[in-house]
Short mmCIF file of C-alpha atoms in Angstrom, two decimals:
data_model
loop_
_atom_site.label_atom_id
_atom_site.label_comp_id
_atom_site.label_asym_id
_atom_site.label_seq_id
_atom_site.Cartn_x
_atom_site.Cartn_y
_atom_site.Cartn_z
CA UNK A 944 41.20 -9.49 -10.19
CA UNK A 945 42.34 -9.69 -13.81
CA UNK A 946 40.26 -11.28 -16.51
CA UNK A 947 41.78 -12.47 -19.78
CA UNK A 948 40.03 -13.58 -22.93
CA UNK A 949 43.13 -15.18 -24.48
CA UNK A 950 43.10 -19.01 -24.63
CA UNK A 951 45.62 -20.95 -22.55
CA UNK A 952 46.81 -24.52 -22.34
CA UNK A 953 44.97 -25.09 -19.04
CA UNK A 954 41.65 -23.80 -20.34
CA UNK A 955 39.58 -25.47 -23.07
CA UNK A 956 38.90 -23.43 -26.15
CA UNK A 957 35.21 -24.37 -26.32
CA UNK A 958 32.67 -21.94 -24.95
CA UNK A 959 31.17 -22.67 -21.53
CA UNK A 960 27.52 -23.66 -21.30
CA UNK A 961 24.99 -20.84 -21.13
CA UNK A 962 23.98 -21.76 -17.57
CA UNK A 963 27.57 -21.40 -16.38
CA UNK A 964 28.05 -18.09 -18.14
CA UNK A 965 24.86 -16.72 -16.58
CA UNK A 966 26.00 -17.81 -13.10
CA UNK A 967 29.11 -15.60 -13.30
CA UNK A 968 28.54 -12.27 -11.53
CA UNK A 969 29.12 -9.12 -13.48
CA UNK A 970 31.12 -6.33 -11.82
CA UNK A 971 28.08 -4.03 -11.66
CA UNK A 972 25.95 -6.84 -10.14
CA UNK A 973 28.38 -7.46 -7.31
CA UNK A 974 28.63 -3.74 -6.55
CA UNK A 975 24.92 -2.96 -6.61
CA UNK A 976 23.54 -3.65 -3.17
CA UNK A 977 26.27 -2.30 -0.82
CA UNK A 978 26.25 1.12 -2.45
CA UNK A 979 22.57 1.54 -3.31
CA UNK A 980 22.97 1.72 -7.09
CA UNK A 981 20.69 -0.04 -9.52
CA UNK A 982 22.65 -2.65 -11.46
CA UNK A 983 20.19 -3.24 -14.26
CA UNK A 984 18.16 -0.08 -14.88
CA UNK A 985 15.30 -0.61 -17.29
CA UNK A 986 13.00 1.74 -19.11
CA UNK A 987 9.74 1.19 -17.40
CA UNK A 988 7.65 1.93 -14.40
CA UNK A 989 9.50 1.44 -11.16
CA UNK A 990 12.98 1.77 -12.68
CA UNK A 991 15.70 4.39 -12.68
CA UNK A 992 16.29 6.01 -16.02
CA UNK A 993 19.19 8.04 -17.25
CA UNK A 994 18.07 11.67 -17.07
CA UNK A 995 19.42 15.11 -17.87
CA UNK A 996 19.08 17.92 -15.34
CA UNK A 997 18.13 21.37 -16.65
CA UNK A 998 18.00 24.73 -14.89
CA UNK A 999 14.88 26.60 -16.05
CA UNK A 1000 16.08 29.84 -14.45
CA UNK A 1001 19.25 29.90 -16.58
CA UNK A 1002 17.45 29.56 -19.86
CA UNK A 1003 17.67 26.96 -22.59
CA UNK A 1004 21.09 28.01 -23.90
CA UNK A 1005 22.69 27.91 -20.44
CA UNK A 1006 21.06 24.57 -19.75
CA UNK A 1007 22.50 23.04 -22.89
CA UNK A 1008 25.92 24.49 -22.15
CA UNK A 1009 26.25 23.85 -18.42
CA UNK A 1010 24.11 20.81 -17.66
CA UNK A 1011 24.78 18.27 -20.36
CA UNK A 1012 25.79 15.77 -17.72
CA UNK A 1013 23.54 12.73 -17.86
CA UNK A 1014 22.65 11.20 -14.53
CA UNK A 1015 21.30 7.77 -13.76
CA UNK A 1016 20.33 8.32 -10.11
CA UNK A 1017 16.81 9.74 -10.36
CA UNK A 1018 14.90 7.80 -7.66
CA UNK A 1019 11.80 6.08 -8.96
CA UNK A 1020 10.24 5.59 -5.51
CA UNK A 1021 9.17 2.00 -6.13
CA UNK A 1022 8.65 -0.01 -2.90
CA UNK A 1023 9.27 -3.31 -4.71
CA UNK A 1024 12.76 -4.80 -4.56
CA UNK A 1025 12.21 -6.60 -7.86
CA UNK A 1026 11.87 -3.22 -9.60
CA UNK A 1027 14.38 -1.05 -7.75
CA UNK A 1028 16.34 -2.41 -4.74
CA UNK A 1029 17.72 0.98 -3.53
CA UNK A 1030 14.31 2.70 -3.51
CA UNK A 1031 12.69 -0.35 -1.89
CA UNK A 1032 15.35 -0.39 0.85
CA UNK A 1033 14.90 3.34 1.45
CA UNK A 1034 11.12 2.94 1.69
CA UNK A 1035 11.51 0.07 4.17
CA UNK A 1036 13.83 2.08 6.39
CA UNK A 1037 11.40 4.99 6.30
CA UNK A 1038 8.54 2.73 7.41
CA UNK A 1039 10.69 1.30 10.20
CA UNK A 1040 11.40 4.83 11.49
CA UNK A 1041 7.68 5.64 11.33
CA UNK A 1042 6.81 2.52 13.32
CA UNK A 1043 9.53 3.12 15.91
CA UNK A 1044 8.59 6.75 16.61
CA UNK A 1045 4.90 6.11 17.22
CA UNK A 1046 4.81 2.77 19.01
CA UNK A 1047 5.71 3.86 22.56
CA UNK A 1048 4.72 7.51 22.73
CA UNK A 1049 4.36 8.83 26.28
CA UNK A 1050 2.82 12.18 25.31
CA UNK A 1051 -0.51 12.77 23.67
CA UNK A 1052 -0.06 13.66 19.96
CA UNK A 1053 -1.55 17.02 19.09
CA UNK A 1054 -2.84 17.37 15.56
CA UNK A 1055 -3.79 20.86 14.49
CA UNK A 1056 -5.07 21.55 10.98
CA UNK A 1057 -3.21 24.03 8.84
CA UNK A 1058 -4.63 27.51 8.47
CA UNK A 1059 -6.37 28.00 5.10
CA UNK A 1060 -4.48 30.01 2.54
CA UNK A 1061 -5.88 33.02 0.72
CA UNK A 1062 -6.45 30.90 -2.38
CA UNK A 1063 -8.37 28.27 -0.41
CA UNK A 1064 -10.52 30.94 1.25
CA UNK A 1065 -11.31 32.48 -2.13
CA UNK A 1066 -12.35 29.11 -3.57
CA UNK A 1067 -14.75 28.43 -0.68
CA UNK A 1068 -16.27 31.93 -0.89
CA UNK A 1069 -16.66 31.69 -4.66
CA UNK A 1070 -18.19 28.22 -4.23
CA UNK A 1071 -20.74 29.67 -1.78
CA UNK A 1072 -21.67 32.46 -4.22
CA UNK A 1073 -22.16 29.99 -7.07
CA UNK A 1074 -24.27 27.74 -4.83
CA UNK A 1075 -26.50 30.72 -3.94
CA UNK A 1076 -26.94 31.57 -7.64
CA UNK A 1077 -27.76 27.96 -8.43
CA UNK A 1078 -30.41 27.85 -5.67
CA UNK A 1079 -31.99 31.07 -6.92
CA UNK A 1080 -32.07 29.75 -10.48
CA UNK A 1081 -33.67 26.50 -9.36
CA UNK A 1082 -36.25 28.39 -7.28
CA UNK A 1083 -37.16 30.49 -10.32
CA UNK A 1084 -37.61 27.32 -12.43
CA UNK A 1085 -34.65 27.99 -14.73
CA UNK A 1086 -32.02 25.70 -16.21
CA UNK A 1087 -29.23 24.93 -13.73
CA UNK A 1088 -27.09 22.65 -15.91
CA UNK A 1089 -24.40 25.28 -16.55
CA UNK A 1090 -24.18 26.21 -12.88
CA UNK A 1091 -24.00 22.53 -11.92
CA UNK A 1092 -21.01 22.12 -14.22
CA UNK A 1093 -19.34 25.14 -12.61
CA UNK A 1094 -19.94 23.73 -9.12
CA UNK A 1095 -18.49 20.37 -10.12
CA UNK A 1096 -15.35 22.04 -11.43
CA UNK A 1097 -15.04 24.13 -8.26
CA UNK A 1098 -15.33 21.03 -6.07
CA UNK A 1099 -12.46 19.44 -8.00
CA UNK A 1100 -10.32 22.59 -7.58
CA UNK A 1101 -11.08 22.72 -3.85
CA UNK A 1102 -9.96 19.11 -3.41
CA UNK A 1103 -6.81 19.77 -5.44
CA UNK A 1104 -6.11 22.77 -3.18
CA UNK A 1105 -5.83 20.46 -0.17
CA UNK A 1106 -9.32 20.00 1.27
CA UNK A 1107 -10.35 16.46 2.19
CA UNK A 1108 -13.76 15.05 1.43
CA UNK A 1109 -16.63 16.71 -0.34
CA UNK A 1110 -17.95 20.22 0.22
CA UNK A 1111 -21.57 19.07 0.48
CA UNK A 1112 -20.81 15.78 2.23
CA UNK A 1113 -22.90 12.75 1.31
CA UNK A 1114 -25.59 13.76 -1.20
CA UNK A 1115 -26.86 10.31 -2.24
CA UNK A 1116 -28.92 8.18 0.11
CA UNK A 1117 -27.04 5.39 1.87
CA UNK A 1118 -28.38 1.88 2.11
CA UNK A 1119 -28.83 0.94 5.74
CA UNK A 1120 -28.99 -2.60 7.03
CA UNK A 1121 -29.59 -3.89 10.51
CA UNK A 1122 -26.58 -3.62 12.81
CA UNK A 1123 -27.80 -6.47 14.99
CA UNK A 1124 -24.99 -8.94 15.65
CA UNK A 1125 -25.12 -12.42 14.24
CA UNK A 1126 -26.31 -15.17 16.55
CA UNK A 1127 -23.18 -17.23 15.88
CA UNK A 1128 -20.84 -14.39 16.98
CA UNK A 1129 -20.03 -13.84 20.68
CA UNK A 1130 -20.84 -10.52 22.29
CA UNK A 1131 -18.10 -8.07 23.28
CA UNK A 1132 -17.73 -5.93 26.38
CA UNK A 1133 -17.91 -2.20 25.83
CA UNK A 1134 -16.13 0.38 27.98
CA UNK A 1135 -16.67 4.10 28.25
CA UNK A 1136 -14.43 5.92 25.78
CA UNK A 1137 -11.62 8.11 27.09
CA UNK A 1138 -10.18 10.95 25.05
CA UNK A 1139 -6.65 9.59 24.82
CA UNK A 1140 -4.44 7.56 22.51
CA UNK A 1141 -2.05 6.34 25.24
CA UNK A 1142 -2.33 3.02 27.00
CA UNK A 1143 -2.14 2.23 30.68
CA UNK A 1144 1.02 2.58 32.77
CA UNK A 1145 2.30 0.12 35.38
CA UNK A 1146 4.57 0.93 38.32
CA UNK A 1147 7.15 -1.61 39.44
CA UNK A 1148 8.27 -2.22 43.02
CA UNK A 1149 11.41 -0.14 42.47
CA UNK A 1150 9.30 2.88 41.45
CA UNK A 1151 9.94 2.72 37.72
CA UNK A 1152 6.97 3.24 35.41
CA UNK A 1153 6.32 1.05 32.38
CA UNK A 1154 3.98 1.62 29.46
CA UNK A 1155 3.88 -1.68 27.55
CA UNK A 1156 2.46 -2.16 24.09
CA UNK A 1157 1.33 -5.13 22.00
CA UNK A 1158 2.43 -6.99 18.90
CA UNK A 1159 -0.53 -8.90 17.41
CA UNK A 1160 -0.67 -11.41 14.56
CA UNK A 1161 -4.04 -12.35 13.02
CA UNK A 1162 -4.64 -15.05 10.41
CA UNK A 1163 -7.55 -16.32 8.35
CA UNK A 1164 -9.22 -19.71 8.98
CA UNK A 1165 -8.18 -23.00 7.40
CA UNK A 1166 -9.42 -23.95 3.93
CA UNK A 1167 -7.90 -27.44 3.93
CA UNK A 1168 -4.82 -29.31 5.10
CA UNK A 1169 -1.56 -27.94 3.70
CA UNK A 1170 2.06 -29.05 3.74
CA UNK A 1171 4.98 -26.77 2.82
CA UNK A 1172 2.58 -24.09 1.58
CA UNK A 1173 0.54 -26.32 -0.76
CA UNK A 1174 -2.69 -28.29 -0.18
CA UNK A 1175 -2.36 -32.00 0.47
CA UNK A 1176 -5.60 -32.58 -1.45
CA UNK A 1177 -6.22 -29.73 -3.94
CA UNK A 1178 -9.73 -31.03 -4.73
CA UNK A 1179 -10.76 -30.69 -1.07
CA UNK A 1180 -9.21 -27.22 -0.66
CA UNK A 1181 -11.85 -24.45 -0.52
CA UNK A 1182 -10.39 -22.07 -3.12
CA UNK A 1183 -13.62 -20.09 -3.49
CA UNK A 1184 -13.75 -19.19 0.18
CA UNK A 1185 -10.03 -18.45 0.23
CA UNK A 1186 -10.42 -16.10 -2.76
CA UNK A 1187 -13.35 -14.24 -1.19
CA UNK A 1188 -11.56 -13.88 2.14
CA UNK A 1189 -8.53 -12.40 0.38
CA UNK A 1190 -10.71 -9.95 -1.57
CA UNK A 1191 -12.41 -8.63 1.58
CA UNK A 1192 -9.57 -8.97 4.09
CA UNK A 1193 -9.10 -5.20 4.39
CA UNK A 1194 -12.74 -4.76 5.50
CA UNK A 1195 -12.25 -7.39 8.20
CA UNK A 1196 -9.21 -5.51 9.51
CA UNK A 1197 -11.28 -2.31 9.74
CA UNK A 1198 -13.91 -4.18 11.77
CA UNK A 1199 -11.23 -5.51 14.11
CA UNK A 1200 -9.92 -1.99 14.79
CA UNK A 1201 -13.47 -0.76 15.53
CA UNK A 1202 -14.08 -3.57 18.00
CA UNK A 1203 -10.64 -3.11 19.55
CA UNK A 1204 -11.31 0.55 20.31
CA UNK A 1205 -14.75 -0.18 21.77
CA UNK A 1206 -13.37 -2.80 24.12
CA UNK A 1207 -10.20 -0.89 25.05
CA UNK A 1208 -12.11 2.28 25.87
CA UNK A 1209 -9.64 4.65 24.20
CA UNK A 1210 -8.55 5.70 20.70
CA UNK A 1211 -6.17 2.80 19.98
CA UNK A 1212 -3.41 3.64 17.53
CA UNK A 1213 -1.73 1.02 15.37
CA UNK A 1214 0.89 0.34 12.71
CA UNK A 1215 0.10 -2.79 10.69
CA UNK A 1216 1.40 -4.62 7.65
CA UNK A 1217 -0.31 -7.23 5.48
CA UNK A 1218 1.84 -10.15 4.34
CA UNK A 1219 1.21 -13.51 2.67
CA UNK A 1220 1.49 -16.80 4.47
CA UNK A 1221 3.04 -19.84 2.82
CA UNK A 1222 -0.44 -21.02 1.86
CA UNK A 1223 -0.83 -17.60 0.08
CA UNK A 1224 -3.56 -16.32 2.43
CA UNK A 1225 -3.01 -12.76 3.72
CA UNK A 1226 -2.38 -12.26 7.42
CA UNK A 1227 -1.85 -9.20 9.59
CA UNK A 1228 0.99 -8.08 11.86
CA UNK A 1229 -0.05 -5.14 14.03
CA UNK A 1230 1.89 -2.98 16.49
CA UNK A 1231 -0.64 -1.60 18.99
CA UNK A 1232 0.07 1.30 21.32
CA UNK A 1233 -1.05 0.33 24.80
CA UNK A 1234 -1.94 -3.07 26.19
CA UNK A 1235 -4.94 -5.28 26.83
CA UNK A 1236 -5.20 -8.75 28.39
CA UNK A 1237 -4.41 -11.53 25.94
CA UNK A 1238 -7.74 -13.17 26.65
CA UNK A 1239 -9.58 -10.01 25.59
CA UNK A 1240 -7.53 -9.69 22.40
CA UNK A 1241 -8.40 -13.26 21.42
CA UNK A 1242 -12.03 -12.63 22.32
CA UNK A 1243 -12.09 -9.56 20.06
CA UNK A 1244 -10.60 -11.54 17.17
CA UNK A 1245 -13.13 -14.35 17.63
CA UNK A 1246 -16.05 -11.89 17.71
CA UNK A 1247 -14.95 -9.90 14.65
CA UNK A 1248 -16.64 -10.61 11.33
CA UNK A 1249 -17.69 -8.75 8.19
CA UNK A 1250 -20.75 -9.48 6.05
CA UNK A 1251 -20.71 -8.91 2.29
CA UNK A 1252 -24.20 -7.83 1.23
CA UNK A 1253 -23.87 -8.40 -2.51
CA UNK A 1254 -25.91 -10.45 -4.98
CA UNK A 1255 -25.18 -14.16 -5.01
CA UNK A 1256 -22.23 -15.23 -7.17
CA UNK A 1257 -22.29 -19.01 -6.79
CA UNK A 1258 -23.96 -20.09 -10.05
CA UNK A 1259 -22.86 -18.66 -13.40
CA UNK A 1260 -25.58 -17.74 -15.91
CA UNK A 1261 -23.30 -16.77 -18.78
CA UNK A 1262 -20.05 -18.53 -19.67
CA UNK A 1263 -17.67 -18.88 -22.60
CA UNK A 1264 -19.05 -17.23 -25.74
CA UNK A 1265 -22.57 -17.08 -24.29
CA UNK A 1266 -22.29 -13.60 -22.74
CA UNK A 1267 -24.68 -10.66 -22.30
CA UNK A 1268 -24.87 -8.21 -25.21
CA UNK A 1269 -24.64 -4.44 -24.94
CA UNK A 1270 -27.48 -2.20 -26.13
CA UNK A 1271 -26.89 1.55 -26.23
CA UNK A 1272 -29.15 3.42 -23.85
CA UNK A 1273 -30.38 0.21 -22.21
CA UNK A 1274 -27.39 -1.75 -20.94
CA UNK A 1275 -26.60 -5.46 -21.05
CA UNK A 1276 -29.27 -7.97 -21.99
CA UNK A 1277 -29.67 -11.74 -22.24
CA UNK A 1278 -28.46 -12.81 -25.73
CA UNK A 1279 -31.28 -15.39 -26.02
CA UNK A 1280 -34.36 -13.65 -24.65
CA UNK A 1281 -33.31 -10.01 -24.98
CA UNK A 1282 -34.29 -9.41 -21.34
CA UNK A 1283 -32.35 -6.55 -19.78
CA UNK A 1284 -30.25 -7.67 -16.84
CA UNK A 1285 -31.07 -6.11 -13.45
CA UNK A 1286 -28.97 -3.11 -12.53
CA UNK A 1287 -26.79 -3.04 -9.46
CA UNK A 1288 -29.36 -1.13 -7.38
CA UNK A 1289 -32.16 -3.45 -8.51
CA UNK A 1290 -30.09 -6.49 -7.54
CA UNK A 1291 -29.43 -5.02 -4.09
CA UNK A 1292 -33.17 -4.42 -3.62
CA UNK A 1293 -33.78 -8.14 -4.16
CA UNK A 1294 -31.29 -9.35 -1.53
CA UNK A 1295 -32.54 -11.84 1.03
CA UNK A 1296 -31.78 -12.24 4.70
CA UNK A 1297 -28.39 -13.91 4.24
CA UNK A 1298 -25.25 -12.15 2.95
CA UNK A 1299 -23.24 -13.43 0.02
CA UNK A 1300 -20.20 -14.06 2.22
CA UNK A 1301 -19.11 -13.75 5.84
CA UNK A 1302 -15.40 -13.36 6.56
CA UNK A 1303 -13.83 -14.09 9.96
CA UNK A 1304 -10.41 -14.52 11.49
CA UNK A 1305 -9.00 -17.96 12.23
CA UNK A 1306 -8.24 -19.51 15.60
CA UNK A 1307 -4.53 -18.68 15.49
CA UNK A 1308 -4.10 -15.35 17.28
CA UNK A 1309 -0.67 -14.41 18.64
CA UNK A 1310 -0.41 -11.60 21.21
CA UNK A 1311 2.94 -10.47 22.60
CA UNK A 1312 3.77 -7.74 25.09
CA UNK A 1313 6.60 -5.38 24.14
CA UNK A 1314 8.46 -2.73 26.16
CA UNK A 1315 9.95 0.42 24.68
CA UNK A 1316 13.64 0.22 23.85
CA UNK A 1317 13.85 -3.54 24.40
CA UNK A 1318 15.47 -5.95 21.93
CA UNK A 1319 12.01 -7.43 21.36
CA UNK A 1320 10.76 -4.06 20.12
CA UNK A 1321 13.53 -3.78 17.51
CA UNK A 1322 12.98 -7.38 16.43
CA UNK A 1323 9.23 -6.80 16.00
CA UNK A 1324 9.83 -3.66 13.94
CA UNK A 1325 12.16 -5.56 11.62
CA UNK A 1326 9.61 -8.36 11.37
CA UNK A 1327 6.83 -5.89 10.54
CA UNK A 1328 8.79 -4.55 7.59
CA UNK A 1329 10.32 -7.86 6.52
CA UNK A 1330 8.20 -8.42 3.41
CA UNK A 1331 7.33 -4.83 2.50
CA UNK A 1332 9.80 -4.91 -0.39
CA UNK A 1333 8.14 -7.95 -1.96
CA UNK A 1334 4.76 -8.34 -3.61
CA UNK A 1335 2.30 -10.90 -2.26
CA UNK A 1336 3.07 -13.24 -5.15
CA UNK A 1337 6.88 -13.18 -4.87
CA UNK A 1338 7.17 -15.72 -2.06
CA UNK A 1339 6.47 -18.85 -4.14
CA UNK A 1340 8.85 -21.72 -3.47
CA UNK A 1341 8.66 -25.05 -5.27
CA UNK A 1342 6.55 -26.53 -8.01
CA UNK A 1343 3.70 -27.55 -5.67
CA UNK A 1344 3.31 -24.01 -4.35
CA UNK A 1345 3.41 -22.54 -7.86
CA UNK A 1346 0.64 -24.90 -8.93
CA UNK A 1347 -1.29 -23.92 -5.80
CA UNK A 1348 -0.90 -20.25 -6.74
CA UNK A 1349 -2.12 -20.95 -10.28
CA UNK A 1350 -5.28 -22.61 -8.93
CA UNK A 1351 -5.81 -19.74 -6.51
CA UNK A 1352 -5.50 -17.13 -9.28
CA UNK A 1353 -7.88 -19.16 -11.43
CA UNK A 1354 -10.44 -19.09 -8.61
CA UNK A 1355 -10.00 -15.32 -8.35
CA UNK A 1356 -10.51 -14.76 -12.06
CA UNK A 1357 -14.32 -14.80 -11.99
CA UNK A 1358 -14.87 -13.63 -8.40
CA UNK A 1359 -16.40 -10.12 -8.24
CA UNK A 1360 -13.95 -7.82 -6.48
CA UNK A 1361 -16.14 -4.70 -6.24
CA UNK A 1362 -19.58 -3.38 -7.32
CA UNK A 1363 -18.00 -2.14 -10.58
CA UNK A 1364 -16.33 -5.47 -11.45
CA UNK A 1365 -17.22 -6.83 -14.94
CA UNK A 1366 -17.49 -10.33 -13.43
CA UNK A 1367 -21.03 -9.52 -12.29
CA UNK A 1368 -22.18 -10.04 -15.89
CA UNK A 1369 -21.29 -13.71 -15.49
CA UNK A 1370 -23.93 -13.98 -12.75
CA UNK A 1371 -26.63 -12.00 -14.53
CA UNK A 1372 -26.18 -8.60 -12.87
CA UNK A 1373 -25.11 -5.33 -14.47
CA UNK A 1374 -22.17 -3.84 -12.55
CA UNK A 1375 -22.35 -0.43 -10.97
CA UNK A 1376 -21.35 2.34 -13.43
CA UNK A 1377 -21.87 -0.10 -16.29
CA UNK A 1378 -20.37 0.67 -19.68
CA UNK A 1379 -19.76 -0.97 -23.03
CA UNK A 1380 -16.89 -3.40 -23.49
CA UNK A 1381 -17.10 -5.20 -20.13
CA UNK A 1382 -16.14 -8.88 -20.30
CA UNK A 1383 -16.24 -11.32 -17.36
CA UNK A 1384 -12.80 -12.56 -16.40
CA UNK A 1385 -11.03 -9.45 -17.67
CA UNK A 1386 -11.29 -7.12 -14.70
CA UNK A 1387 -8.37 -4.68 -14.56
CA UNK A 1388 -8.39 -4.34 -10.78
CA UNK A 1389 -5.13 -5.24 -9.11
CA UNK A 1390 -6.99 -7.76 -6.93
CA UNK A 1391 -7.14 -10.09 -9.95
CA UNK A 1392 -3.43 -9.80 -10.77
CA UNK A 1393 -1.23 -12.76 -9.77
CA UNK A 1394 1.23 -10.59 -7.85
CA UNK A 1395 -1.51 -9.37 -5.46
CA UNK A 1396 -3.31 -12.70 -4.84
CA UNK A 1397 -6.71 -11.11 -4.33
CA UNK A 1398 -5.66 -8.45 -1.82
CA UNK A 1399 -6.12 -4.99 -3.33
CA UNK A 1400 -5.74 -2.93 -0.16
CA UNK A 1401 -2.75 -1.11 1.26
CA UNK A 1402 0.19 -3.14 2.50
CA UNK A 1403 0.91 -0.68 5.34
CA UNK A 1404 -1.93 0.49 7.60
CA UNK A 1405 -1.16 3.41 9.92
CA UNK A 1406 -3.66 5.21 12.15
CA UNK A 1407 -3.78 8.98 11.91
CA UNK A 1408 -2.45 9.70 15.41
CA UNK A 1409 0.33 7.12 15.36
CA UNK A 1410 3.43 9.32 15.28
CA UNK A 1411 1.78 12.72 14.75
CA UNK A 1412 3.72 12.93 11.49
CA UNK A 1413 2.98 12.12 7.90
CA UNK A 1414 5.29 9.96 5.83
CA UNK A 1415 6.56 13.11 4.09
CA UNK A 1416 7.46 14.60 7.49
CA UNK A 1417 9.38 11.45 8.45
CA UNK A 1418 11.27 11.76 5.18
CA UNK A 1419 12.00 15.42 5.99
CA UNK A 1420 13.43 14.37 9.37
CA UNK A 1421 15.96 12.14 7.63
CA UNK A 1422 16.90 14.99 5.31
CA UNK A 1423 17.29 17.37 8.28
CA UNK A 1424 19.63 14.94 10.03
CA UNK A 1425 21.89 14.70 6.98
CA UNK A 1426 21.98 18.48 6.52
CA UNK A 1427 22.83 19.02 10.17
CA UNK A 1428 25.65 16.47 9.90
CA UNK A 1429 26.97 18.33 6.86
CA UNK A 1430 26.71 21.67 8.65
CA UNK A 1431 24.19 23.11 6.19
CA UNK A 1432 21.02 25.02 6.90
CA UNK A 1433 17.76 23.12 6.55
CA UNK A 1434 16.02 25.54 4.23
CA UNK A 1435 12.97 24.66 2.13
CA UNK A 1436 13.84 23.83 -1.45
CA UNK A 1437 12.05 24.90 -4.58
CA UNK A 1438 10.48 21.80 -6.18
CA UNK A 1439 10.76 23.50 -9.58
CA UNK A 1440 14.45 24.41 -9.36
CA UNK A 1441 15.36 21.57 -11.72
CA UNK A 1442 13.71 19.94 -14.70
CA UNK A 1443 14.61 16.33 -15.39
CA UNK A 1444 14.39 15.06 -18.94
CA UNK A 1445 14.77 11.39 -19.89
CA UNK A 1446 17.46 10.88 -22.50
CA UNK A 1447 16.83 8.98 -25.69
CA UNK A 1448 18.81 5.99 -26.94
CA UNK A 1449 21.87 7.06 -28.88
CA UNK A 1450 22.27 10.38 -27.04
CA UNK A 1451 25.96 11.37 -27.22
CA UNK A 1452 25.94 12.39 -23.53
CA UNK A 1453 24.92 8.92 -22.33
CA UNK A 1454 27.88 7.00 -20.96
CA UNK A 1455 27.82 3.19 -20.87
CA UNK A 1456 25.82 1.69 -18.03
CA UNK A 1457 28.93 0.38 -16.33
CA UNK A 1458 30.53 3.84 -16.30
CA UNK A 1459 27.39 5.45 -14.89
CA UNK A 1460 27.16 2.85 -12.14
CA UNK A 1461 30.82 3.31 -11.19
CA UNK A 1462 30.29 7.08 -11.02
CA UNK A 1463 27.27 6.55 -8.77
CA UNK A 1464 29.19 4.20 -6.48
CA UNK A 1465 32.12 6.64 -6.25
CA UNK A 1466 29.78 9.48 -5.34
CA UNK A 1467 28.06 7.46 -2.62
CA UNK A 1468 31.42 6.40 -1.21
CA UNK A 1469 32.39 10.07 -1.04
CA UNK A 1470 29.13 10.95 0.76
CA UNK A 1471 29.58 8.18 3.31
CA UNK A 1472 33.20 9.06 3.95
CA UNK A 1473 32.18 12.67 4.55
CA UNK A 1474 29.44 11.62 6.98
CA UNK A 1475 31.81 9.32 8.88
CA UNK A 1476 34.34 12.14 9.14
CA UNK A 1477 31.71 14.49 10.56
CA UNK A 1478 30.53 11.86 13.04
CA UNK A 1479 34.09 11.29 14.27
CA UNK A 1480 34.58 15.04 14.70
CA UNK A 1481 31.34 15.29 16.66
CA UNK A 1482 32.30 12.40 18.95
CA UNK A 1483 35.79 13.79 19.55
CA UNK A 1484 34.29 17.16 20.49
CA UNK A 1485 31.77 15.51 22.83
CA UNK A 1486 33.37 12.51 24.58
CA UNK A 1487 30.27 11.93 26.75
CA UNK A 1488 28.20 11.19 23.65
CA UNK A 1489 30.78 8.60 22.59
#
């Protein structure tokens, strides 16, 4: 295709409207997606920047002489397609492989902890010695502040070395409330737990054995009639309840998994994703290993609830410019009376018999049986990962839905999202870990950001014994497959073999963006051609595999 800027008799000399010029695809735009190169790299989080690769082992002079080539292919790792399409596509494929490998396992996964290294052993032994010295100093009535600081630093080093949790466990007392079920929630059957993560098997008449699994979809209840993703009557739509359900949706999912395992009688494993509905409420798609009757699954969903035992947040005490004032050493106080607001613990001590909020699932529960290797299984895996590359707020379509989203975000603005949320000052309570500068309506949690729509939890929920592999190990499997196809040894690489430095604007080694993208596309074409050649050689050498 040849483009010419010279005027002709058939073409008007006037410039085309801006809208028409913007609708014309640029060469780098049309070549972006098929080859995995970013068409419009930006300098920000979630983007691919032009970088220079240096070899620390060769020294600075050798690095400047040999590695002045500027590269624009440093993966940013962003899972969002709006920030980096190639990295988002790679992350989605990785999640699909993780889901596929763990859904229909027929052997019990064995998880063995790694042996501690010499450095980890030394840290634990040194931590024990310092704890003994601290106990002796406290017994003698001495000052233990210095030793406490040493122990705190050691705990941080132990966690950084790879240990999970805390060395001493829970040191602060935990508030305990009654675990008695609500009267308006149905009871659930409870089976004796079996030490397995595999579901039941069924034998057909022809002798073949099947181990089916489940694909479950759970939604939240209705907040008002909607049409095409927007309320018919916005004034009658319960935005407050919808906002609170979105804020605490992750806790409800945890409760559902607990109830599911109690009823199933074994350690149920799952792979789940959280996605937005058209009405902007989060809902859950879950791949479950093993099977249960559909009636029991719906019974579990109906009996699952979560109570939020927080102070009441229905009536605002302070609004606009009439806000609590900060006093050093005391905390926030009423600007009119000077009365110090109750702390978080004091507010919890004054709670009544009813929780602030109770969240439940809606009546729509979809349960589908899936067999390993069937077309339904592949379709469900693609559906599970369909919206992983988009944020919760990227699915808006139409003016009515955008106005609905604006009202929903406005309802979220002053809803407390956690015990440390500054919005508690609006309702006359000092947040947990209170500090100066807190202002209601300006919480920095991602739950209050429009792109998250109140849900601050993880988009992908994977149980620990799902595939017996971590996400890093799944990524290593993909790397091993490529190296085997190339005929190279899969040897561990040194993470410090290269140093990447971002280049500054005006650097003489920086080629134009179009040139860098064409280089990247040419390199990927060469890689793919090499892989196809190796695959053809492997198939010609092994006709049975073909």
